[in-house]
mmCIF file of C-alpha atoms and ligand atoms in Angstrom:
data_model
loop_
_atom_site.group_PDB
_atom_site.id
_atom_site.type_symbol
_atom_site.label_atom_id
_atom_site.label_comp_id
_atom_site.label_asym_id
_atom_site.label_seq_id
_atom_site.Cartn_x
_atom_site.Cartn_y
_atom_site.Cartn_z
ATOM 1 C CA UNK A 1 139.417 118.784 115.315
ATOM 2 C CA UNK A 2 139.440 116.298 112.432
ATOM 3 C CA UNK A 3 141.487 116.640 109.238
ATOM 4 C CA UNK A 4 141.210 113.839 106.727
ATOM 5 C CA UNK A 5 141.612 112.961 103.059
ATOM 6 C CA UNK A 6 139.369 110.714 100.947
ATOM 7 C CA UNK A 7 136.822 110.771 103.744
ATOM 8 C CA UNK A 8 133.461 108.991 103.554
ATOM 9 C CA UNK A 9 130.384 111.202 103.910
ATOM 10 C CA UNK A 10 128.003 108.275 104.314
ATOM 11 C CA UNK A 11 127.320 109.317 107.919
ATOM 12 C CA UNK A 12 127.163 113.004 106.955
ATOM 13 C CA UNK A 13 124.174 112.791 104.596
ATOM 14 C CA UNK A 14 120.905 111.406 105.909
ATOM 15 C CA UNK A 15 120.149 109.819 102.510
ATOM 16 C CA UNK A 16 123.151 107.628 103.326
ATOM 17 C CA UNK A 17 124.742 107.790 99.866
ATOM 18 C CA UNK A 18 128.315 106.463 99.981
ATOM 19 C CA UNK A 19 130.138 109.528 98.632
ATOM 20 C CA UNK A 20 133.731 110.500 99.345
ATOM 21 C CA UNK A 21 135.134 113.983 99.830
ATOM 22 C CA UNK A 22 138.721 114.685 98.709
ATOM 23 C CA UNK A 23 139.377 116.606 101.956
ATOM 24 C CA UNK A 24 137.456 116.897 105.213
ATOM 25 C CA UNK A 25 137.926 119.377 108.034
ATOM 26 C CA UNK A 26 135.938 119.538 111.251
ATOM 27 C CA UNK A 27 136.507 122.476 113.622
ATOM 28 C CA UNK A 28 135.620 122.873 117.298
ATOM 29 C CA UNK A 29 136.046 126.635 117.500
ATOM 30 C CA UNK A 30 136.001 129.843 115.486
ATOM 31 C CA UNK A 31 139.786 130.192 116.033
ATOM 32 C CA UNK A 32 140.469 126.750 114.553
ATOM 33 C CA UNK A 33 138.320 127.643 111.537
ATOM 34 C CA UNK A 34 140.086 130.989 110.985
ATOM 35 C CA UNK A 35 143.518 129.410 111.293
ATOM 36 C CA UNK A 36 142.684 126.663 108.799
ATOM 37 C CA UNK A 37 140.769 128.652 106.157
ATOM 38 C CA UNK A 38 143.762 130.120 104.253
ATOM 39 C CA UNK A 39 145.187 126.658 103.675
ATOM 40 C CA UNK A 40 141.994 124.785 102.895
ATOM 41 C CA UNK A 41 141.733 123.383 99.343
ATOM 42 C CA UNK A 42 138.919 125.079 97.452
ATOM 43 C CA UNK A 43 136.066 124.693 96.674
ATOM 44 C CA UNK A 44 134.744 124.510 100.199
ATOM 45 C CA UNK A 45 131.408 123.035 101.104
ATOM 46 C CA UNK A 46 130.088 123.667 104.599
ATOM 47 C CA UNK A 47 128.018 120.746 105.794
ATOM 48 C CA UNK A 48 125.641 120.673 108.779
ATOM 49 C CA UNK A 49 123.797 117.517 109.766
ATOM 50 C CA UNK A 50 123.571 116.594 106.060
ATOM 51 C CA UNK A 51 119.820 116.259 106.416
ATOM 52 C CA UNK A 52 118.980 118.390 103.410
ATOM 53 C CA UNK A 53 121.612 117.393 100.884
ATOM 54 C CA UNK A 54 121.765 115.239 97.779
ATOM 55 C CA UNK A 55 125.338 114.368 96.746
ATOM 56 C CA UNK A 56 125.342 113.409 93.066
ATOM 57 C CA UNK A 57 129.010 112.474 93.037
ATOM 58 C CA UNK A 58 132.165 112.405 95.119
ATOM 59 C CA UNK A 59 133.234 115.900 96.253
ATOM 60 C CA UNK A 60 136.473 117.204 94.771
ATOM 61 C CA UNK A 61 137.217 119.915 97.320
ATOM 62 C CA UNK A 62 136.981 120.293 101.096
ATOM 63 C CA UNK A 63 133.897 119.523 103.109
ATOM 64 C CA UNK A 64 134.014 121.458 106.355
ATOM 65 C CA UNK A 65 131.859 120.638 109.361
ATOM 66 C CA UNK A 66 131.171 122.618 112.502
ATOM 67 C CA UNK A 67 131.559 120.927 115.878
ATOM 68 C CA UNK A 68 131.276 124.279 117.688
ATOM 69 C CA UNK A 69 129.412 123.439 120.858
ATOM 70 C CA UNK A 70 127.809 125.345 123.710
ATOM 71 C CA UNK A 71 124.547 127.030 124.634
ATOM 72 C CA UNK A 72 124.648 130.182 126.806
ATOM 73 C CA UNK A 73 122.370 133.014 127.830
ATOM 74 C CA UNK A 74 123.922 136.258 126.592
ATOM 75 C CA UNK A 75 121.212 138.691 127.643
ATOM 76 C CA UNK A 76 117.782 138.749 129.214
ATOM 77 C CA UNK A 77 115.041 141.078 130.250
ATOM 78 C CA UNK A 78 111.600 140.746 131.806
ATOM 79 C CA UNK A 79 110.039 139.249 128.663
ATOM 80 C CA UNK A 80 112.821 137.633 126.687
ATOM 81 C CA UNK A 81 115.956 135.574 127.002
ATOM 82 C CA UNK A 82 118.711 135.744 124.360
ATOM 83 C CA UNK A 83 120.371 132.363 123.927
ATOM 84 C CA UNK A 84 123.521 131.877 121.876
ATOM 85 C CA UNK A 85 124.271 128.397 120.519
ATOM 86 C CA UNK A 86 127.258 127.009 118.626
ATOM 87 C CA UNK A 87 126.588 126.119 114.985
ATOM 88 C CA UNK A 88 127.576 122.500 115.687
ATOM 89 C CA UNK A 89 124.952 121.958 118.396
ATOM 90 C CA UNK A 90 122.428 119.316 117.312
ATOM 91 C CA UNK A 91 119.243 121.247 116.549
ATOM 92 C CA UNK A 92 116.948 119.068 118.606
ATOM 93 C CA UNK A 93 119.328 119.136 121.601
ATOM 94 C CA UNK A 94 118.975 122.916 121.490
ATOM 95 C CA UNK A 95 115.173 122.707 121.280
ATOM 96 C CA UNK A 96 115.031 120.211 124.125
ATOM 97 C CA UNK A 97 117.208 122.483 126.273
ATOM 98 C CA UNK A 98 114.976 125.520 125.670
ATOM 99 C CA UNK A 99 111.848 123.486 126.413
ATOM 100 C CA UNK A 100 113.382 122.291 129.698
ATOM 101 C CA UNK A 101 114.038 125.930 130.672
ATOM 102 C CA UNK A 102 110.453 126.854 129.787
ATOM 103 C CA UNK A 103 111.598 129.372 127.158
ATOM 104 C CA UNK A 104 109.022 129.638 124.377
ATOM 105 C CA UNK A 105 109.578 129.793 120.630
ATOM 106 C CA UNK A 106 111.467 126.706 119.465
ATOM 107 C CA UNK A 107 109.103 123.959 120.676
ATOM 108 C CA UNK A 108 107.209 123.620 117.368
ATOM 109 C CA UNK A 109 110.537 122.953 115.673
ATOM 110 C CA UNK A 110 111.126 119.851 117.802
ATOM 111 C CA UNK A 111 112.695 116.757 116.293
ATOM 112 C CA UNK A 112 113.872 118.404 113.065
ATOM 113 C CA UNK A 113 117.180 116.804 112.075
ATOM 114 C CA UNK A 114 120.281 118.969 111.537
ATOM 115 C CA UNK A 115 122.404 121.449 113.465
ATOM 116 C CA UNK A 116 121.936 124.975 114.811
ATOM 117 C CA UNK A 117 124.003 126.503 111.956
ATOM 118 C CA UNK A 118 121.901 124.909 109.230
ATOM 119 C CA UNK A 119 118.662 126.009 110.907
ATOM 120 C CA UNK A 120 119.625 129.550 109.889
ATOM 121 C CA UNK A 121 120.818 128.670 106.375
ATOM 122 C CA UNK A 122 117.647 126.757 105.624
ATOM 123 C CA UNK A 123 115.213 128.728 107.786
ATOM 124 C CA UNK A 124 113.773 125.420 108.996
ATOM 125 C CA UNK A 125 110.061 125.421 109.618
ATOM 126 C CA UNK A 126 107.250 123.234 110.859
ATOM 127 C CA UNK A 127 103.820 123.483 112.494
ATOM 128 C CA UNK A 128 103.355 127.205 111.948
ATOM 129 C CA UNK A 129 106.808 128.354 113.093
ATOM 130 C CA UNK A 130 110.017 129.107 111.185
ATOM 131 C CA UNK A 131 113.531 129.587 112.566
ATOM 132 C CA UNK A 132 113.328 133.229 111.425
ATOM 133 C CA UNK A 133 110.633 133.850 114.064
ATOM 134 C CA UNK A 134 113.168 133.234 116.853
ATOM 135 C CA UNK A 135 116.574 134.042 115.336
ATOM 136 C CA UNK A 136 117.927 137.308 116.772
ATOM 137 C CA UNK A 137 121.294 137.360 115.007
ATOM 138 C CA UNK A 138 123.808 135.138 113.252
ATOM 139 C CA UNK A 139 127.584 135.214 113.724
ATOM 140 C CA UNK A 140 129.779 134.026 110.871
ATOM 141 C CA UNK A 141 133.321 134.069 109.491
ATOM 142 C CA UNK A 142 134.017 135.591 106.089
ATOM 143 C CA UNK A 143 135.944 132.879 104.180
ATOM 144 C CA UNK A 144 138.053 135.479 102.295
ATOM 145 C CA UNK A 145 138.804 138.231 104.829
ATOM 146 C CA UNK A 146 138.591 135.914 107.900
ATOM 147 C CA UNK A 147 136.685 138.679 109.689
ATOM 148 C CA UNK A 148 133.879 137.838 112.098
ATOM 149 C CA UNK A 149 130.601 139.336 110.927
ATOM 150 C CA UNK A 150 127.263 139.637 112.689
ATOM 151 C CA UNK A 151 124.039 139.653 110.694
ATOM 152 C CA UNK A 152 120.795 140.813 112.212
ATOM 153 C CA UNK A 153 117.606 138.880 111.532
ATOM 154 C CA UNK A 154 116.690 141.346 108.753
ATOM 155 C CA UNK A 155 120.127 141.056 107.124
ATOM 156 C CA UNK A 156 119.716 137.280 106.911
ATOM 157 C CA UNK A 157 116.855 137.912 104.401
ATOM 158 C CA UNK A 158 114.909 134.853 105.521
ATOM 159 C CA UNK A 159 112.193 133.452 103.303
ATOM 160 C CA UNK A 160 110.406 130.117 102.978
ATOM 161 C CA UNK A 161 113.201 127.504 103.455
ATOM 162 C CA UNK A 162 115.852 130.016 102.407
ATOM 163 C CA UNK A 163 118.132 132.850 103.539
ATOM 164 C CA UNK A 164 120.976 135.011 102.296
ATOM 165 C CA UNK A 165 123.326 132.094 103.183
ATOM 166 C CA UNK A 166 121.622 129.919 100.566
ATOM 167 C CA UNK A 167 121.470 132.735 97.998
ATOM 168 C CA UNK A 168 123.594 135.912 97.596
ATOM 169 C CA UNK A 169 126.125 134.977 100.289
ATOM 170 C CA UNK A 170 126.309 131.280 99.459
ATOM 171 C CA UNK A 171 129.854 130.032 100.219
ATOM 172 C CA UNK A 172 130.963 133.475 101.483
ATOM 173 C CA UNK A 173 130.226 133.033 105.170
ATOM 174 C CA UNK A 174 130.600 130.110 107.548
ATOM 175 C CA UNK A 175 128.130 130.338 110.426
ATOM 176 C CA UNK A 176 129.722 129.912 113.856
ATOM 177 C CA UNK A 177 126.963 130.948 116.295
ATOM 178 C CA UNK A 178 123.251 131.725 116.225
ATOM 179 C CA UNK A 179 121.525 133.813 118.914
ATOM 180 C CA UNK A 180 117.830 133.165 119.497
ATOM 181 C CA UNK A 181 115.297 135.416 121.200
ATOM 182 C CA UNK A 182 112.911 133.282 123.251
ATOM 183 C CA UNK A 183 109.927 134.323 125.306
ATOM 184 C CA UNK A 184 109.701 133.813 129.056
ATOM 185 C CA UNK A 185 105.940 134.113 128.785
ATOM 186 C CA UNK A 186 103.948 131.246 127.267
ATOM 187 C CA UNK A 187 103.387 131.769 123.537
ATOM 188 C CA UNK A 188 101.856 128.574 122.190
ATOM 189 C CA UNK A 189 101.463 128.501 118.388
ATOM 190 C CA UNK A 190 98.681 126.034 117.715
ATOM 191 C CA UNK A 191 97.535 127.271 114.305
ATOM 192 C CA UNK A 192 98.595 124.163 112.409
ATOM 193 C CA UNK A 193 95.660 121.791 111.799
ATOM 194 C CA UNK A 194 97.206 118.730 113.458
ATOM 195 C CA UNK A 195 97.996 120.771 116.599
ATOM 196 C CA UNK A 196 94.621 122.543 116.619
ATOM 197 C CA UNK A 197 92.851 119.194 116.835
ATOM 198 C CA UNK A 198 95.075 117.811 119.585
ATOM 199 C CA UNK A 199 94.902 120.910 121.741
ATOM 200 C CA UNK A 200 91.253 121.828 121.129
ATOM 201 C CA UNK A 201 90.446 121.002 124.752
ATOM 202 C CA UNK A 202 93.722 122.375 126.207
ATOM 203 C CA UNK A 203 93.934 126.111 125.505
ATOM 204 C CA UNK A 204 96.999 126.653 127.736
ATOM 205 C CA UNK A 205 99.230 123.624 127.207
ATOM 206 C CA UNK A 206 102.602 123.152 128.883
ATOM 207 C CA UNK A 207 105.524 123.676 126.516
ATOM 208 C CA UNK A 208 106.557 120.051 127.085
ATOM 209 C CA UNK A 209 103.122 118.838 125.927
ATOM 210 C CA UNK A 210 103.565 120.688 122.637
ATOM 211 C CA UNK A 211 107.032 119.214 122.121
ATOM 212 C CA UNK A 212 105.757 115.712 122.878
ATOM 213 C CA UNK A 213 102.815 116.087 120.492
ATOM 214 C CA UNK A 214 105.119 117.246 117.690
ATOM 215 C CA UNK A 215 107.558 114.404 118.243
ATOM 216 C CA UNK A 216 104.648 111.956 118.065
ATOM 217 C CA UNK A 217 103.270 113.489 114.837
ATOM 218 C CA UNK A 218 106.679 113.582 113.171
ATOM 219 C CA UNK A 219 107.470 109.998 114.162
ATOM 220 C CA UNK A 220 104.194 108.817 112.659
ATOM 221 C CA UNK A 221 104.754 110.603 109.313
ATOM 222 C CA UNK A 222 108.477 110.794 108.677
ATOM 223 C CA UNK A 223 110.959 107.932 108.343
ATOM 224 C CA UNK A 224 113.650 107.391 110.977
ATOM 225 C CA UNK A 225 116.819 108.246 109.027
ATOM 226 C CA UNK A 226 118.831 105.664 110.955
ATOM 227 C CA UNK A 227 116.562 103.006 109.390
ATOM 228 C CA UNK A 228 115.684 104.516 106.008
ATOM 229 C CA UNK A 229 117.661 107.234 104.176
ATOM 230 C CA UNK A 230 115.748 110.456 103.498
ATOM 231 C CA UNK A 231 116.140 114.228 103.606
ATOM 232 C CA UNK A 232 112.720 115.223 104.963
ATOM 233 C CA UNK A 233 110.513 117.057 102.483
ATOM 234 C CA UNK A 234 112.260 116.821 99.128
ATOM 235 C CA UNK A 235 110.368 119.627 97.357
ATOM 236 C CA UNK A 236 109.124 123.016 98.523
ATOM 237 C CA UNK A 237 105.390 123.560 98.681
ATOM 238 C CA UNK A 238 104.708 125.594 95.499
ATOM 239 C CA UNK A 239 103.577 129.208 95.910
ATOM 240 C CA UNK A 240 101.292 130.160 93.027
ATOM 241 C CA UNK A 241 99.127 133.097 91.993
ATOM 242 C CA UNK A 242 95.339 133.198 92.258
ATOM 243 C CA UNK A 243 94.645 132.259 88.650
ATOM 244 C CA UNK A 244 96.769 129.122 88.967
ATOM 245 C CA UNK A 245 95.143 128.156 92.292
ATOM 246 C CA UNK A 246 91.649 128.739 90.812
ATOM 247 C CA UNK A 247 92.471 126.674 87.735
ATOM 248 C CA UNK A 248 93.524 123.696 89.863
ATOM 249 C CA UNK A 249 90.653 124.073 92.349
ATOM 250 C CA UNK A 250 88.210 123.823 89.477
ATOM 251 C CA UNK A 251 89.502 120.350 88.596
ATOM 252 C CA UNK A 252 90.380 119.336 92.186
ATOM 253 C CA UNK A 253 87.970 121.088 94.584
ATOM 254 C CA UNK A 254 89.379 119.302 97.660
ATOM 255 C CA UNK A 255 93.016 120.235 96.904
ATOM 256 C CA UNK A 256 94.777 121.784 99.974
ATOM 257 C CA UNK A 257 95.408 125.466 99.201
ATOM 258 C CA UNK A 258 96.380 128.164 101.732
ATOM 259 C CA UNK A 259 96.362 131.934 101.207
ATOM 260 C CA UNK A 260 99.772 133.490 102.028
ATOM 261 C CA UNK A 261 101.019 137.072 102.381
ATOM 262 C CA UNK A 262 100.985 139.102 99.193
ATOM 263 C CA UNK A 263 97.880 137.475 97.701
ATOM 264 C CA UNK A 264 99.665 134.253 96.717
ATOM 265 C CA UNK A 265 98.576 130.677 97.497
ATOM 266 C CA UNK A 266 100.578 127.795 98.922
ATOM 267 C CA UNK A 267 99.809 124.347 97.511
ATOM 268 C CA UNK A 268 100.797 121.060 99.075
ATOM 269 C CA UNK A 269 103.603 119.319 97.171
ATOM 270 C CA UNK A 270 102.768 116.134 99.131
ATOM 271 C CA UNK A 271 99.203 116.226 97.821
ATOM 272 C CA UNK A 272 100.347 116.892 94.223
ATOM 273 C CA UNK A 273 102.710 113.908 94.413
ATOM 274 C CA UNK A 274 100.140 111.633 95.971
ATOM 275 C CA UNK A 275 97.493 112.652 93.409
ATOM 276 C CA UNK A 276 99.989 112.012 90.612
ATOM 277 C CA UNK A 277 100.296 108.474 91.986
ATOM 278 C CA UNK A 278 103.809 108.609 93.473
ATOM 279 C CA UNK A 279 103.176 107.591 97.089
ATOM 280 C CA UNK A 280 104.833 104.230 97.780
ATOM 281 C CA UNK A 281 106.539 104.105 94.331
ATOM 282 C CA UNK A 282 109.882 102.304 94.199
ATOM 283 C CA UNK A 283 112.469 102.148 91.444
ATOM 284 C CA UNK A 284 115.560 100.089 92.263
ATOM 285 C CA UNK A 285 117.168 101.445 95.413
ATOM 286 C CA UNK A 286 115.189 104.688 95.666
ATOM 287 C CA UNK A 287 111.542 105.590 95.992
ATOM 288 C CA UNK A 288 108.752 107.641 97.558
ATOM 289 C CA UNK A 289 107.848 107.014 101.210
ATOM 290 C CA UNK A 290 104.565 105.147 101.569
ATOM 291 C CA UNK A 291 103.298 107.272 104.503
ATOM 292 C CA UNK A 292 104.115 110.700 102.982
ATOM 293 C CA UNK A 293 104.621 111.364 99.284
ATOM 294 C CA UNK A 294 106.878 114.397 99.820
ATOM 295 C CA UNK A 295 109.614 112.228 101.311
ATOM 296 C CA UNK A 296 111.963 110.549 98.850
ATOM 297 C CA UNK A 297 113.813 107.589 100.320
ATOM 298 C CA UNK A 298 116.982 105.585 99.724
ATOM 299 C CA UNK A 299 116.662 101.900 100.609
ATOM 300 C CA UNK A 300 120.444 101.349 100.534
ATOM 301 C CA UNK A 301 122.887 100.410 97.797
ATOM 302 C CA UNK A 302 121.816 103.331 95.575
ATOM 303 C CA UNK A 303 123.445 106.515 94.310
ATOM 304 C CA UNK A 304 122.593 110.198 94.183
ATOM 305 C CA UNK A 305 122.294 109.920 90.387
ATOM 306 C CA UNK A 306 119.614 107.241 90.787
ATOM 307 C CA UNK A 307 117.728 109.658 93.040
ATOM 308 C CA UNK A 308 118.222 112.469 90.510
ATOM 309 C CA UNK A 309 116.612 110.369 87.813
ATOM 310 C CA UNK A 310 113.567 109.742 90.053
ATOM 311 C CA UNK A 311 113.385 113.471 90.845
ATOM 312 C CA UNK A 312 113.298 114.284 87.103
ATOM 313 C CA UNK A 313 110.465 111.798 86.507
ATOM 314 C CA UNK A 314 108.438 113.195 89.417
ATOM 315 C CA UNK A 315 108.921 116.804 88.288
ATOM 316 C CA UNK A 316 107.872 115.899 84.736
ATOM 317 C CA UNK A 317 104.730 114.101 85.864
ATOM 318 C CA UNK A 318 103.677 117.039 88.081
ATOM 319 C CA UNK A 319 104.398 119.470 85.234
ATOM 320 C CA UNK A 320 102.354 117.369 82.780
ATOM 321 C CA UNK A 321 99.425 116.799 85.131
ATOM 322 C CA UNK A 322 99.140 120.132 86.959
ATOM 323 C CA UNK A 323 101.353 122.593 84.989
ATOM 324 C CA UNK A 324 103.297 123.156 88.211
ATOM 325 C CA UNK A 325 107.088 123.284 88.476
ATOM 326 C CA UNK A 326 108.247 121.588 91.686
ATOM 327 C CA UNK A 327 111.343 123.188 93.187
ATOM 328 C CA UNK A 328 113.583 120.973 95.333
ATOM 329 C CA UNK A 329 114.065 122.040 98.918
ATOM 330 C CA UNK A 330 117.067 119.725 99.108
ATOM 331 C CA UNK A 331 120.407 121.144 97.937
ATOM 332 C CA UNK A 332 122.156 119.239 95.107
ATOM 333 C CA UNK A 333 125.948 118.939 95.253
ATOM 334 C CA UNK A 334 127.991 117.902 92.240
HETATM 335 N N1 LIG B 1 99.441 115.337 101.760
HETATM 336 C C1 LIG B 1 98.887 114.378 100.971
HETATM 337 N N2 LIG B 1 99.602 113.239 100.733
HETATM 338 C C2 LIG B 1 100.829 113.019 101.258
HETATM 339 C C3 LIG B 1 101.397 114.025 102.071
HETATM 340 C C4 LIG B 1 100.689 115.183 102.306
HETATM 341 O O1 LIG B 1 97.787 114.509 100.458
HETATM 342 O O2 LIG B 1 101.410 111.960 100.986
HETATM 343 C C5 LIG B 1 98.667 116.561 102.011
HETATM 344 C C6 LIG B 1 97.781 116.455 103.209
HETATM 345 O O3 LIG B 1 96.487 116.768 102.749
HETATM 346 C C7 LIG B 1 98.195 117.529 104.160
HETATM 347 C C8 LIG B 1 99.081 118.423 103.332
HETATM 348 O O4 LIG B 1 99.550 117.629 102.246
HETATM 349 O O5 LIG B 1 97.108 118.247 104.625
HETATM 350 C C9 LIG B 1 100.281 118.945 104.091
HETATM 351 O O6 LIG B 1 101.045 117.862 104.606
HETATM 352 P P1 LIG B 1 101.880 117.987 105.960
HETATM 353 O O7 LIG B 1 101.007 118.531 107.026
HETATM 354 O O8 LIG B 1 102.556 116.693 106.197
HETATM 355 O O9 LIG B 1 102.906 119.125 105.652
HETATM 356 P P2 LIG B 1 103.835 119.401 104.388
HETATM 357 O O10 LIG B 1 103.376 120.651 103.737
HETATM 358 O O11 LIG B 1 103.951 118.197 103.511
HETATM 359 C C10 LIG B 1 105.514 120.915 105.681
HETATM 360 C C11 LIG B 1 107.009 121.029 105.744
HETATM 361 C C12 LIG B 1 107.573 119.989 106.696
HETATM 362 C C13 LIG B 1 106.965 120.209 108.069
HETATM 363 C C14 LIG B 1 105.439 120.068 107.940
HETATM 364 C C15 LIG B 1 104.706 120.324 109.249
HETATM 365 C C16 LIG B 1 107.704 121.862 103.559
HETATM 366 C C17 LIG B 1 108.334 121.541 102.248
HETATM 367 N N3 LIG B 1 107.573 120.842 104.407
HETATM 368 O O12 LIG B 1 105.239 119.643 105.088
HETATM 369 O O13 LIG B 1 108.969 120.203 106.790
HETATM 370 O O14 LIG B 1 107.463 119.271 109.002
HETATM 371 O O15 LIG B 1 104.953 121.031 106.966
HETATM 372 O O16 LIG B 1 104.518 121.682 109.447
HETATM 373 O O17 LIG B 1 107.373 123.010 103.807
HETATM 374 C C18 LIG B 1 111.056 119.578 105.820
HETATM 375 O O18 LIG B 1 111.148 120.733 105.433
HETATM 376 O O19 LIG B 1 111.940 118.718 105.580
HETATM 377 C C19 LIG B 1 109.856 119.168 106.542
HETATM 378 C C20 LIG B 1 109.645 117.910 106.910
#
């Protein structure tokens, strides 16, 4: 357990902005959390790995952080294994563990930064899989009543990079455990283009081969946050209607555009940014990664406000050029 005042969050946000929280509380168990909640100075902000956050200022409340550990099998049958993990478990440690056991479902989500708890808040996704595809249920503590609540997958209302914990129930619940339903039988998901190519000649890959391929792809495209501050994709890929997609395809016939459920189309924010000329751009201490335009980076010595100003310029240029409103995936605090 850690209780501190005027605590630096530089190591708790992968952008590496040097912000300070008035109070900080890290808990190792649900009991510790419940005992502390009535006395914690409000507002409370629950932080995971800090890999999806942009602090614009110091935080004048309490930042709480889960260090709840542990991975255990809580149920199993012929086809599936139900694995419960503490919200403080490092996400990729969890994925690695499941891959070692040969339990299928999480392997495409290899090497995503963050913790188990935030995987449910954010519904992390990559290479054709989202956390919602494997989350069975989420256990949380109600910050007012201190009751433990269990939400089924449906009750979490998962959507693209979002859930009830980011929307209606924001700040109401603190996630303590997530239970995943993983398959004992091989279930490779190789629909993503980069995986399709790699596995064209290997129709039944080992789970470990998929994890290794994904780690290699991610390392080649995304910056190592210990070397260069970033928060992964900064914006969501815009979902637009057919008339908007057709309008853009007329001017840009090679624009990536994917049909989604409900007759809508997903565009590539990375492509929009690159086409608007942002890839490799730098302004002072912040900029746009030169290998992937959807990644905004902090070179050190900058502030969240500097990043915010770059974000505004990028959004305006995309609005002016394509009539598209880019929505940040990253959460702004302050
Ligand atoms: N593209 C460009 N220029 C760029 C970057 C991308 O033209 O600088 C185009 C490429 O044509 C490519 C397309 O954009 O075909 C899509 O790029 P990529 O495959 O890298 O995927 P993405 O849509 O940019 C999403 C997720 C990533 C996830 C990857 C892999 C979002 C916002 N991002 O990125 O998630 O790892 O797919 O599945 O949905 C994250 O959320 O932080 C994250 C990294």
